[in-house]
Amino acid sequence: MIPIKTEKEIEIMRQAGQILSDVIKKIVPYVCRGVSTLELDQLAEKLIYQAGAKPGFKGYSDKKKIYPATLCTSINEHVVHTIPKRNKFLKDGDIISLDCGVKYKGYYSDMAITVAVGKIPYKTKELIKTTKEALEVAIKNIKEGVYLGDISHLIQSFVEKKGFSVVRQLSGHGIGKELHEKPTILNYGKKGTGPILKSGMVLAFEPMVNMGDWPVKTLKDGWTIVTEDGSLSAHFEHTILVTKKGAEVLTKM
Ligand code: MF3
Ligand code: CO
């Protein structure tokens, strides 16, 4: 069963989403050559506590491992879940996905954006733009009564038309009292399949798009996911409320 949130829960999740998007907005100006990913992480953490919330990822346990940071800072061929490091400095030409979660009054919000450091080539800009637009296409088509598979299919076909690929081993998710709730949200799929969206569902859509082929692998640290072919990867995510009229983006910037 996919949880349906009450109006009271939705109001809290709106606040959680607002806190999170404000934090992301405030971090972006610090993304520049020479900054370390740990500095970005510490800034995010400070801003989250100032807003009266808690980091949503720190302490998250996935079977055996515990995620140790507030942000995931995945650079270039890193797809997601890269742990920020004191000695990892951004350089011109990098692209970085800033993925962050907050917990506020018992409810989670989850969001990611990909930004460039300095100048990047045209094709890399296209990769970022395509990933962002794939999420926007999904958002425009979300509403009560639609099959989740229709949205997954839209994301996949949009991305593949641009000559890029969607990661298949990772997915989006429902979100609420838990960071990851039902359903699993694939970024590829067939029309007319999967659950039918209902008003009151809160879902985190997060397309991950590779410049090369879709397979990814996990590095030895057990967290960092990278493209198998070493090609660049971009990631955008929003926490979204399904309504009768359409999608309400709870993490709108
Ligand atoms: N947005 C990511 C996800 O939904 C971030 C999770 S990082 C983790 O999986 F550490 F919390 F796993
Ligand atoms: Co997520």
PDB file of C-alpha atoms and ligand atoms in Angstrom:
ATOM      1  CA  MET A   1       0.000   0.000   0.000  1.00  0.00           C
ATOM      2  CA  ILE A   2       1.255   3.479  -0.876  1.00  0.00           C
ATOM      3  CA  PRO A   3       0.708   5.872   2.049  1.00  0.00           C
ATOM      4  CA  ILE A   4      -1.781   8.714   1.524  1.00  0.00           C
ATOM      5  CA  LYS A   5      -0.909  11.768   3.581  1.00  0.00           C
ATOM      6  CA  THR A   6      -3.459  13.707   5.600  1.00  0.00           C
ATOM      7  CA  GLU A   7      -3.821  17.466   5.171  1.00  0.00           C
ATOM      8  CA  LYS A   8      -1.931  17.920   8.440  1.00  0.00           C
ATOM      9  CA  GLU A   9       0.959  15.752   7.257  1.00  0.00           C
ATOM     10  CA  ILE A  10       1.013  17.553   3.925  1.00  0.00           C
ATOM     11  CA  GLU A  11       1.318  20.909   5.654  1.00  0.00           C
ATOM     12  CA  ILE A  12       4.379  19.678   7.573  1.00  0.00           C
ATOM     13  CA  MET A  13       5.863  18.242   4.386  1.00  0.00           C
ATOM     14  CA  ARG A  14       5.351  21.599   2.635  1.00  0.00           C
ATOM     15  CA  GLN A  15       7.412  23.214   5.388  1.00  0.00           C
ATOM     16  CA  ALA A  16      10.070  20.497   5.183  1.00  0.00           C
ATOM     17  CA  GLY A  17      10.262  21.007   1.427  1.00  0.00           C
ATOM     18  CA  GLN A  18      10.548  24.755   1.781  1.00  0.00           C
ATOM     19  CA  ILE A  19      13.366  24.425   4.319  1.00  0.00           C
ATOM     20  CA  LEU A  20      15.226  22.046   2.019  1.00  0.00           C
ATOM     21  CA  SER A  21      14.911  24.116  -1.143  1.00  0.00           C
ATOM     22  CA  ASP A  22      16.040  27.215   0.770  1.00  0.00           C
ATOM     23  CA  VAL A  23      19.122  25.318   1.965  1.00  0.00           C
ATOM     24  CA  ILE A  24      19.994  24.180  -1.560  1.00  0.00           C
ATOM     25  CA  LYS A  25      19.485  27.715  -2.871  1.00  0.00           C
ATOM     26  CA  LYS A  26      21.895  29.059  -0.272  1.00  0.00           C
ATOM     27  CA  ILE A  27      24.586  26.459  -1.006  1.00  0.00           C
ATOM     28  CA  VAL A  28      24.695  26.966  -4.772  1.00  0.00           C
ATOM     29  CA  PRO A  29      26.650  30.268  -4.647  1.00  0.00           C
ATOM     30  CA  TYR A  30      29.409  28.464  -2.722  1.00  0.00           C
ATOM     31  CA  VAL A  31      29.908  25.936  -5.510  1.00  0.00           C
ATOM     32  CA  CYS A  32      33.096  27.194  -7.117  1.00  0.00           C
ATOM     33  CA  ARG A  33      36.675  26.220  -7.872  1.00  0.00           C
ATOM     34  CA  GLY A  34      38.659  25.420  -4.723  1.00  0.00           C
ATOM     35  CA  VAL A  35      35.806  24.728  -2.312  1.00  0.00           C
ATOM     36  CA  SER A  36      35.874  21.297  -0.687  1.00  0.00           C
ATOM     37  CA  THR A  37      32.827  19.065  -0.686  1.00  0.00           C
ATOM     38  CA  LEU A  38      33.090  18.848   3.105  1.00  0.00           C
ATOM     39  CA  GLU A  39      32.762  22.645   3.361  1.00  0.00           C
ATOM     40  CA  LEU A  40      29.528  22.447   1.361  1.00  0.00           C
ATOM     41  CA  ASP A  41      28.342  19.664   3.651  1.00  0.00           C
ATOM     42  CA  GLN A  42      29.075  21.639   6.809  1.00  0.00           C
ATOM     43  CA  LEU A  43      27.307  24.687   5.421  1.00  0.00           C
ATOM     44  CA  ALA A  44      24.228  22.607   4.546  1.00  0.00           C
ATOM     45  CA  GLU A  45      24.162  21.085   7.999  1.00  0.00           C
ATOM     46  CA  LYS A  46      24.416  24.477   9.697  1.00  0.00           C
ATOM     47  CA  LEU A  47      21.581  25.896   7.575  1.00  0.00           C
ATOM     48  CA  ILE A  48      19.341  22.887   8.266  1.00  0.00           C
ATOM     49  CA  TYR A  49      19.748  23.190  12.042  1.00  0.00           C
ATOM     50  CA  GLN A  50      19.213  26.961  11.838  1.00  0.00           C
ATOM     51  CA  ALA A  51      15.877  26.256  10.148  1.00  0.00           C
ATOM     52  CA  GLY A  52      14.857  23.987  13.005  1.00  0.00           C
ATOM     53  CA  ALA A  53      15.207  20.766  11.004  1.00  0.00           C
ATOM     54  CA  LYS A  54      17.648  17.829  10.994  1.00  0.00           C
ATOM     55  CA  PRO A  55      19.746  16.330   8.218  1.00  0.00           C
ATOM     56  CA  GLY A  56      17.740  13.561   6.562  1.00  0.00           C
ATOM     57  CA  PHE A  57      20.604  11.426   5.245  1.00  0.00           C
ATOM     58  CA  LYS A  58      23.058  11.505   8.156  1.00  0.00           C
ATOM     59  CA  GLY A  59      22.764   8.247  10.060  1.00  0.00           C
ATOM     60  CA  TYR A  60      20.628   6.649   7.331  1.00  0.00           C
ATOM     61  CA  SER A  61      21.337   2.952   7.458  1.00  0.00           C
ATOM     62  CA  ASP A  62      21.213   0.738   4.449  1.00  0.00           C
ATOM     63  CA  LYS A  63      21.619  -2.824   5.783  1.00  0.00           C
ATOM     64  CA  LYS A  64      25.193  -2.698   7.121  1.00  0.00           C
ATOM     65  CA  LYS A  65      26.391   0.815   6.324  1.00  0.00           C
ATOM     66  CA  ILE A  66      25.490   4.149   7.841  1.00  0.00           C
ATOM     67  CA  TYR A  67      25.596   7.288   5.704  1.00  0.00           C
ATOM     68  CA  PRO A  68      27.891   9.739   7.534  1.00  0.00           C
ATOM     69  CA  ALA A  69      27.035  13.117   5.956  1.00  0.00           C
ATOM     70  CA  THR A  70      24.323  15.691   5.300  1.00  0.00           C
ATOM     71  CA  LEU A  71      24.884  16.031   1.560  1.00  0.00           C
ATOM     72  CA  CYS A  72      25.720  13.665  -1.252  1.00  0.00           C
ATOM     73  CA  THR A  73      28.242  15.457  -3.478  1.00  0.00           C
ATOM     74  CA  SER A  74      28.606  13.395  -6.630  1.00  0.00           C
ATOM     75  CA  ILE A  75      31.073  14.811  -9.137  1.00  0.00           C
ATOM     76  CA  ASN A  76      31.350  14.064 -12.886  1.00  0.00           C
ATOM     77  CA  GLU A  77      31.097  10.260 -13.472  1.00  0.00           C
ATOM     78  CA  HIS A  78      29.749   9.868  -9.937  1.00  0.00           C
ATOM     79  CA  VAL A  79      26.016   9.292 -10.189  1.00  0.00           C
ATOM     80  CA  VAL A  80      24.817   9.543  -6.558  1.00  0.00           C
ATOM     81  CA  HIS A  81      25.718   8.943  -2.884  1.00  0.00           C
ATOM     82  CA  THR A  82      29.252  10.345  -2.872  1.00  0.00           C
ATOM     83  CA  ILE A  83      30.337  11.187   0.677  1.00  0.00           C
ATOM     84  CA  PRO A  84      31.714  14.749   1.045  1.00  0.00           C
ATOM     85  CA  LYS A  85      35.432  14.887   1.817  1.00  0.00           C
ATOM     86  CA  ARG A  86      37.808  17.371   3.407  1.00  0.00           C
ATOM     87  CA  ASN A  87      40.341  16.908   0.612  1.00  0.00           C
ATOM     88  CA  LYS A  88      38.010  16.811  -2.390  1.00  0.00           C
ATOM     89  CA  PHE A  89      38.189  20.244  -4.009  1.00  0.00           C
ATOM     90  CA  LEU A  90      36.004  21.369  -6.880  1.00  0.00           C
ATOM     91  CA  LYS A  91      37.739  22.423 -10.068  1.00  0.00           C
ATOM     92  CA  ASP A  92      36.612  24.318 -13.133  1.00  0.00           C
ATOM     93  CA  GLY A  93      34.794  22.074 -15.581  1.00  0.00           C
ATOM     94  CA  ASP A  94      33.379  19.752 -12.902  1.00  0.00           C
ATOM     95  CA  ILE A  95      29.688  19.045 -12.577  1.00  0.00           C
ATOM     96  CA  ILE A  96      28.362  18.257  -9.127  1.00  0.00           C
ATOM     97  CA  SER A  97      25.075  16.846  -7.924  1.00  0.00           C
ATOM     98  CA  LEU A  98      24.042  18.268  -4.557  1.00  0.00           C
ATOM     99  CA  ASP A  99      21.577  15.822  -3.037  1.00  0.00           C
ATOM    100  CA  CYS A 100      20.121  16.637   0.358  1.00  0.00           C
ATOM    101  CA  GLY A 101      17.379  15.505   2.696  1.00  0.00           C
ATOM    102  CA  VAL A 102      15.866  17.056   5.789  1.00  0.00           C
ATOM    103  CA  LYS A 103      13.680  15.712   8.565  1.00  0.00           C
ATOM    104  CA  TYR A 104      11.233  18.206  10.035  1.00  0.00           C
ATOM    105  CA  LYS A 105       8.583  17.414  12.669  1.00  0.00           C
ATOM    106  CA  GLY A 106       8.959  13.717  11.832  1.00  0.00           C
ATOM    107  CA  TYR A 107       8.708  14.051   8.028  1.00  0.00           C
ATOM    108  CA  TYR A 108      11.317  13.879   5.305  1.00  0.00           C
ATOM    109  CA  SER A 109      11.937  15.939   2.219  1.00  0.00           C
ATOM    110  CA  ASP A 110      14.470  15.030  -0.481  1.00  0.00           C
ATOM    111  CA  MET A 111      15.914  17.095  -3.334  1.00  0.00           C
ATOM    112  CA  ALA A 112      18.861  17.195  -5.731  1.00  0.00           C
ATOM    113  CA  ILE A 113      20.232  19.507  -8.377  1.00  0.00           C
ATOM    114  CA  THR A 114      23.258  19.334 -10.644  1.00  0.00           C
ATOM    115  CA  VAL A 115      25.392  22.420 -11.216  1.00  0.00           C
ATOM    116  CA  ALA A 116      28.527  23.245 -13.156  1.00  0.00           C
ATOM    117  CA  VAL A 117      31.763  24.612 -11.731  1.00  0.00           C
ATOM    118  CA  GLY A 118      33.036  27.280 -14.121  1.00  0.00           C
ATOM    119  CA  LYS A 119      32.805  26.637 -17.867  1.00  0.00           C
ATOM    120  CA  ILE A 120      31.627  23.299 -19.218  1.00  0.00           C
ATOM    121  CA  PRO A 121      31.296  22.036 -22.802  1.00  0.00           C
ATOM    122  CA  TYR A 122      28.020  22.340 -24.713  1.00  0.00           C
ATOM    123  CA  LYS A 123      27.278  18.605 -24.496  1.00  0.00           C
ATOM    124  CA  THR A 124      27.680  18.627 -20.712  1.00  0.00           C
ATOM    125  CA  LYS A 125      25.268  21.568 -20.498  1.00  0.00           C
ATOM    126  CA  GLU A 126      22.845  19.520 -22.584  1.00  0.00           C
ATOM    127  CA  LEU A 127      23.191  16.591 -20.155  1.00  0.00           C
ATOM    128  CA  ILE A 128      22.292  18.797 -17.186  1.00  0.00           C
ATOM    129  CA  LYS A 129      19.462  20.536 -19.068  1.00  0.00           C
ATOM    130  CA  THR A 130      18.001  17.241 -20.271  1.00  0.00           C
ATOM    131  CA  THR A 131      17.971  15.771 -16.754  1.00  0.00           C
ATOM    132  CA  LYS A 132      16.288  18.885 -15.346  1.00  0.00           C
ATOM    133  CA  GLU A 133      13.740  18.928 -18.162  1.00  0.00           C
ATOM    134  CA  ALA A 134      13.038  15.203 -17.787  1.00  0.00           C
ATOM    135  CA  LEU A 135      11.976  15.909 -14.204  1.00  0.00           C
ATOM    136  CA  GLU A 136       9.888  18.884 -15.397  1.00  0.00           C
ATOM    137  CA  VAL A 137       8.152  16.728 -18.018  1.00  0.00           C
ATOM    138  CA  ALA A 138       7.326  14.228 -15.272  1.00  0.00           C
ATOM    139  CA  ILE A 139       5.966  16.985 -13.028  1.00  0.00           C
ATOM    140  CA  LYS A 140       3.744  18.400 -15.795  1.00  0.00           C
ATOM    141  CA  ASN A 141       2.141  15.010 -16.299  1.00  0.00           C
ATOM    142  CA  ILE A 142       1.659  13.902 -12.691  1.00  0.00           C
ATOM    143  CA  LYS A 143      -1.888  13.949 -11.350  1.00  0.00           C
ATOM    144  CA  GLU A 144      -4.438  11.696  -9.746  1.00  0.00           C
ATOM    145  CA  GLY A 145      -5.483   8.821 -11.996  1.00  0.00           C
ATOM    146  CA  VAL A 146      -2.288   8.550 -14.036  1.00  0.00           C
ATOM    147  CA  TYR A 147      -0.270   5.317 -14.074  1.00  0.00           C
ATOM    148  CA  LEU A 148       3.153   5.659 -12.494  1.00  0.00           C
ATOM    149  CA  GLY A 149       4.487   3.715 -15.488  1.00  0.00           C
ATOM    150  CA  ASP A 150       3.257   6.511 -17.791  1.00  0.00           C
ATOM    151  CA  ILE A 151       5.505   8.982 -15.959  1.00  0.00           C
ATOM    152  CA  SER A 152       8.476   6.589 -15.929  1.00  0.00           C
ATOM    153  CA  HIS A 153       8.003   6.067 -19.649  1.00  0.00           C
ATOM    154  CA  LEU A 154       7.895   9.813 -20.307  1.00  0.00           C
ATOM    155  CA  ILE A 155      11.174  10.346 -18.446  1.00  0.00           C
ATOM    156  CA  GLN A 156      12.902   7.550 -20.339  1.00  0.00           C
ATOM    157  CA  SER A 157      11.677   8.553 -23.778  1.00  0.00           C
ATOM    158  CA  PHE A 158      12.506  12.223 -23.228  1.00  0.00           C
ATOM    159  CA  VAL A 159      16.073  11.385 -22.165  1.00  0.00           C
ATOM    160  CA  GLU A 160      16.708   8.812 -24.875  1.00  0.00           C
ATOM    161  CA  LYS A 161      15.446  11.167 -27.588  1.00  0.00           C
ATOM    162  CA  LYS A 162      18.272  13.506 -26.575  1.00  0.00           C
ATOM    163  CA  GLY A 163      20.810  10.703 -26.971  1.00  0.00           C
ATOM    164  CA  PHE A 164      21.453  10.075 -23.272  1.00  0.00           C
ATOM    165  CA  SER A 165      20.525   7.122 -21.023  1.00  0.00           C
ATOM    166  CA  VAL A 166      18.606   6.750 -17.751  1.00  0.00           C
ATOM    167  CA  VAL A 167      20.171   4.802 -14.904  1.00  0.00           C
ATOM    168  CA  ARG A 168      18.197   1.610 -14.308  1.00  0.00           C
ATOM    169  CA  GLN A 169      19.618   0.180 -11.083  1.00  0.00           C
ATOM    170  CA  LEU A 170      18.485   3.159  -8.975  1.00  0.00           C
ATOM    171  CA  SER A 171      15.096   4.753  -8.536  1.00  0.00           C
ATOM    172  CA  GLY A 172      12.949   7.396  -6.912  1.00  0.00           C
ATOM    173  CA  HIS A 173      10.634   6.581  -4.014  1.00  0.00           C
ATOM    174  CA  GLY A 174       7.671   7.511  -1.907  1.00  0.00           C
ATOM    175  CA  ILE A 175       8.581   9.736   1.040  1.00  0.00           C
ATOM    176  CA  GLY A 176       7.037  10.758   4.358  1.00  0.00           C
ATOM    177  CA  LYS A 177       7.745   9.451   7.852  1.00  0.00           C
ATOM    178  CA  GLU A 178      10.480   7.417   6.146  1.00  0.00           C
ATOM    179  CA  LEU A 179      12.981   8.687   3.613  1.00  0.00           C
ATOM    180  CA  HIS A 180      12.148   5.737   1.382  1.00  0.00           C
ATOM    181  CA  GLU A 181       8.552   4.590   1.249  1.00  0.00           C
ATOM    182  CA  LYS A 182       6.529   2.746  -1.368  1.00  0.00           C
ATOM    183  CA  PRO A 183       6.414   2.918  -4.323  1.00  0.00           C
ATOM    184  CA  THR A 184       9.725   2.429  -6.090  1.00  0.00           C
ATOM    185  CA  ILE A 185       9.799   4.970  -8.931  1.00  0.00           C
ATOM    186  CA  LEU A 186      11.692   3.800 -11.982  1.00  0.00           C
ATOM    187  CA  ASN A 187      12.977   6.306 -14.506  1.00  0.00           C
ATOM    188  CA  TYR A 188      12.127   3.947 -17.337  1.00  0.00           C
ATOM    189  CA  GLY A 189       9.090   1.817 -18.035  1.00  0.00           C
ATOM    190  CA  LYS A 190       5.934   1.088 -19.936  1.00  0.00           C
ATOM    191  CA  LYS A 191       2.714   3.069 -20.220  1.00  0.00           C
ATOM    192  CA  GLY A 192      -0.259   1.646 -18.360  1.00  0.00           C
ATOM    193  CA  THR A 193       1.802  -0.242 -15.788  1.00  0.00           C
ATOM    194  CA  GLY A 194       2.406   0.122 -12.058  1.00  0.00           C
ATOM    195  CA  PRO A 195       0.237   1.810  -9.453  1.00  0.00           C
ATOM    196  CA  ILE A 196      -2.268   4.546 -10.300  1.00  0.00           C
ATOM    197  CA  LEU A 197      -1.404   7.851  -8.644  1.00  0.00           C
ATOM    198  CA  LYS A 198      -3.802   9.118  -5.991  1.00  0.00           C
ATOM    199  CA  SER A 199      -4.213  12.524  -4.437  1.00  0.00           C
ATOM    200  CA  GLY A 200      -2.240  12.707  -1.151  1.00  0.00           C
ATOM    201  CA  MET A 201       0.691  10.554  -2.280  1.00  0.00           C
ATOM    202  CA  VAL A 202       4.065  12.223  -1.779  1.00  0.00           C
ATOM    203  CA  LEU A 203       6.747  10.999  -4.145  1.00  0.00           C
ATOM    204  CA  ALA A 204      10.415  11.771  -4.776  1.00  0.00           C
ATOM    205  CA  PHE A 205      11.151  11.636  -8.502  1.00  0.00           C
ATOM    206  CA  GLU A 206      14.854  11.577  -9.234  1.00  0.00           C
ATOM    207  CA  PRO A 207      16.053  10.966 -12.773  1.00  0.00           C
ATOM    208  CA  MET A 208      19.751  10.088 -13.025  1.00  0.00           C
ATOM    209  CA  VAL A 209      21.004  10.514 -16.575  1.00  0.00           C
ATOM    210  CA  ASN A 210      24.283   9.321 -18.097  1.00  0.00           C
ATOM    211  CA  MET A 211      26.044  10.759 -21.102  1.00  0.00           C
ATOM    212  CA  GLY A 212      27.105   7.235 -22.100  1.00  0.00           C
ATOM    213  CA  ASP A 213      25.424   3.946 -21.288  1.00  0.00           C
ATOM    214  CA  TRP A 214      23.144   3.306 -18.298  1.00  0.00           C
ATOM    215  CA  PRO A 215      24.986   0.661 -16.219  1.00  0.00           C
ATOM    216  CA  VAL A 216      26.438   1.866 -12.927  1.00  0.00           C
ATOM    217  CA  LYS A 217      28.535   0.251 -10.207  1.00  0.00           C
ATOM    218  CA  THR A 218      29.317   0.862  -6.536  1.00  0.00           C
ATOM    219  CA  LEU A 219      32.832   1.790  -5.457  1.00  0.00           C
ATOM    220  CA  LYS A 220      34.676   0.011  -2.624  1.00  0.00           C
ATOM    221  CA  ASP A 221      33.486   2.512  -0.013  1.00  0.00           C
ATOM    222  CA  GLY A 222      30.069   0.884  -0.394  1.00  0.00           C
ATOM    223  CA  TRP A 223      28.301   4.186  -1.172  1.00  0.00           C
ATOM    224  CA  THR A 224      29.652   5.967  -4.233  1.00  0.00           C
ATOM    225  CA  ILE A 225      27.802   4.980  -7.401  1.00  0.00           C
ATOM    226  CA  VAL A 226      29.650   5.673 -10.668  1.00  0.00           C
ATOM    227  CA  THR A 227      28.924   5.085 -14.336  1.00  0.00           C
ATOM    228  CA  GLU A 228      30.491   1.846 -15.536  1.00  0.00           C
ATOM    229  CA  ASP A 229      31.798   3.476 -18.709  1.00  0.00           C
ATOM    230  CA  GLY A 230      33.184   6.514 -16.862  1.00  0.00           C
ATOM    231  CA  SER A 231      30.842   8.914 -18.673  1.00  0.00           C
ATOM    232  CA  LEU A 232      29.384  11.983 -16.939  1.00  0.00           C
ATOM    233  CA  SER A 233      26.132  11.728 -15.020  1.00  0.00           C
ATOM    234  CA  ALA A 234      23.549  14.296 -13.846  1.00  0.00           C
ATOM    235  CA  HIS A 235      20.800  14.085 -11.219  1.00  0.00           C
ATOM    236  CA  PHE A 236      17.760  16.184 -10.279  1.00  0.00           C
ATOM    237  CA  GLU A 237      15.164  15.401  -7.641  1.00  0.00           C
ATOM    238  CA  HIS A 238      12.026  16.951  -6.218  1.00  0.00           C
ATOM    239  CA  THR A 239       9.601  15.906  -3.503  1.00  0.00           C
ATOM    240  CA  ILE A 240       6.158  16.083  -5.088  1.00  0.00           C
ATOM    241  CA  LEU A 241       2.584  15.942  -3.822  1.00  0.00           C
ATOM    242  CA  VAL A 242       0.010  14.333  -6.122  1.00  0.00           C
ATOM    243  CA  THR A 243      -3.292  16.220  -6.299  1.00  0.00           C
ATOM    244  CA  LYS A 244      -6.450  15.931  -8.393  1.00  0.00           C
ATOM    245  CA  LYS A 245      -5.303  18.862 -10.511  1.00  0.00           C
ATOM    246  CA  GLY A 246      -1.648  17.969 -10.897  1.00  0.00           C
ATOM    247  CA  ALA A 247       1.677  17.948  -9.091  1.00  0.00           C
ATOM    248  CA  GLU A 248       2.566  20.297  -6.263  1.00  0.00           C
ATOM    249  CA  VAL A 249       6.345  20.532  -5.997  1.00  0.00           C
ATOM    250  CA  LEU A 250       7.099  20.689  -2.263  1.00  0.00           C
ATOM    251  CA  THR A 251      10.800  21.478  -2.845  1.00  0.00           C
ATOM    252  CA  LYS A 252      10.282  24.294  -5.350  1.00  0.00           C
ATOM    253  CA  MET A 253      13.259  26.695  -5.499  1.00  0.00           C
TER     254      MET A 253
HETATM  255  N1  MF3 B   1      18.170  11.027  -2.740  1.00  0.00           N
HETATM  256  C1  MF3 B   1      18.891   9.873  -2.345  1.00  0.00           C
HETATM  257  C2  MF3 B   1      17.980   8.692  -2.169  1.00  0.00           C
HETATM  258  O1  MF3 B   1      16.806   8.859  -2.185  1.00  0.00           O
HETATM  259  C3  MF3 B   1      19.757  10.117  -1.208  1.00  0.00           C
HETATM  260  C4  MF3 B   1      19.905   9.095  -0.147  1.00  0.00           C
HETATM  261  S1  MF3 B   1      21.437   9.221   0.550  1.00  0.00           S
HETATM  262  C5  MF3 B   1      21.400   8.218   1.851  1.00  0.00           C
HETATM  263  O2  MF3 B   1      18.424   7.562  -2.100  1.00  0.00           O
HETATM  264  F1  MF3 B   1      22.485   8.268   2.415  1.00  0.00           F
HETATM  265  F2  MF3 B   1      20.500   8.605   2.667  1.00  0.00           F
HETATM  266  F3  MF3 B   1      21.152   6.980   1.441  1.00  0.00           F
HETATM  267 CO    CO B   2      15.749  10.386  -3.055  1.00  0.00          CO
END
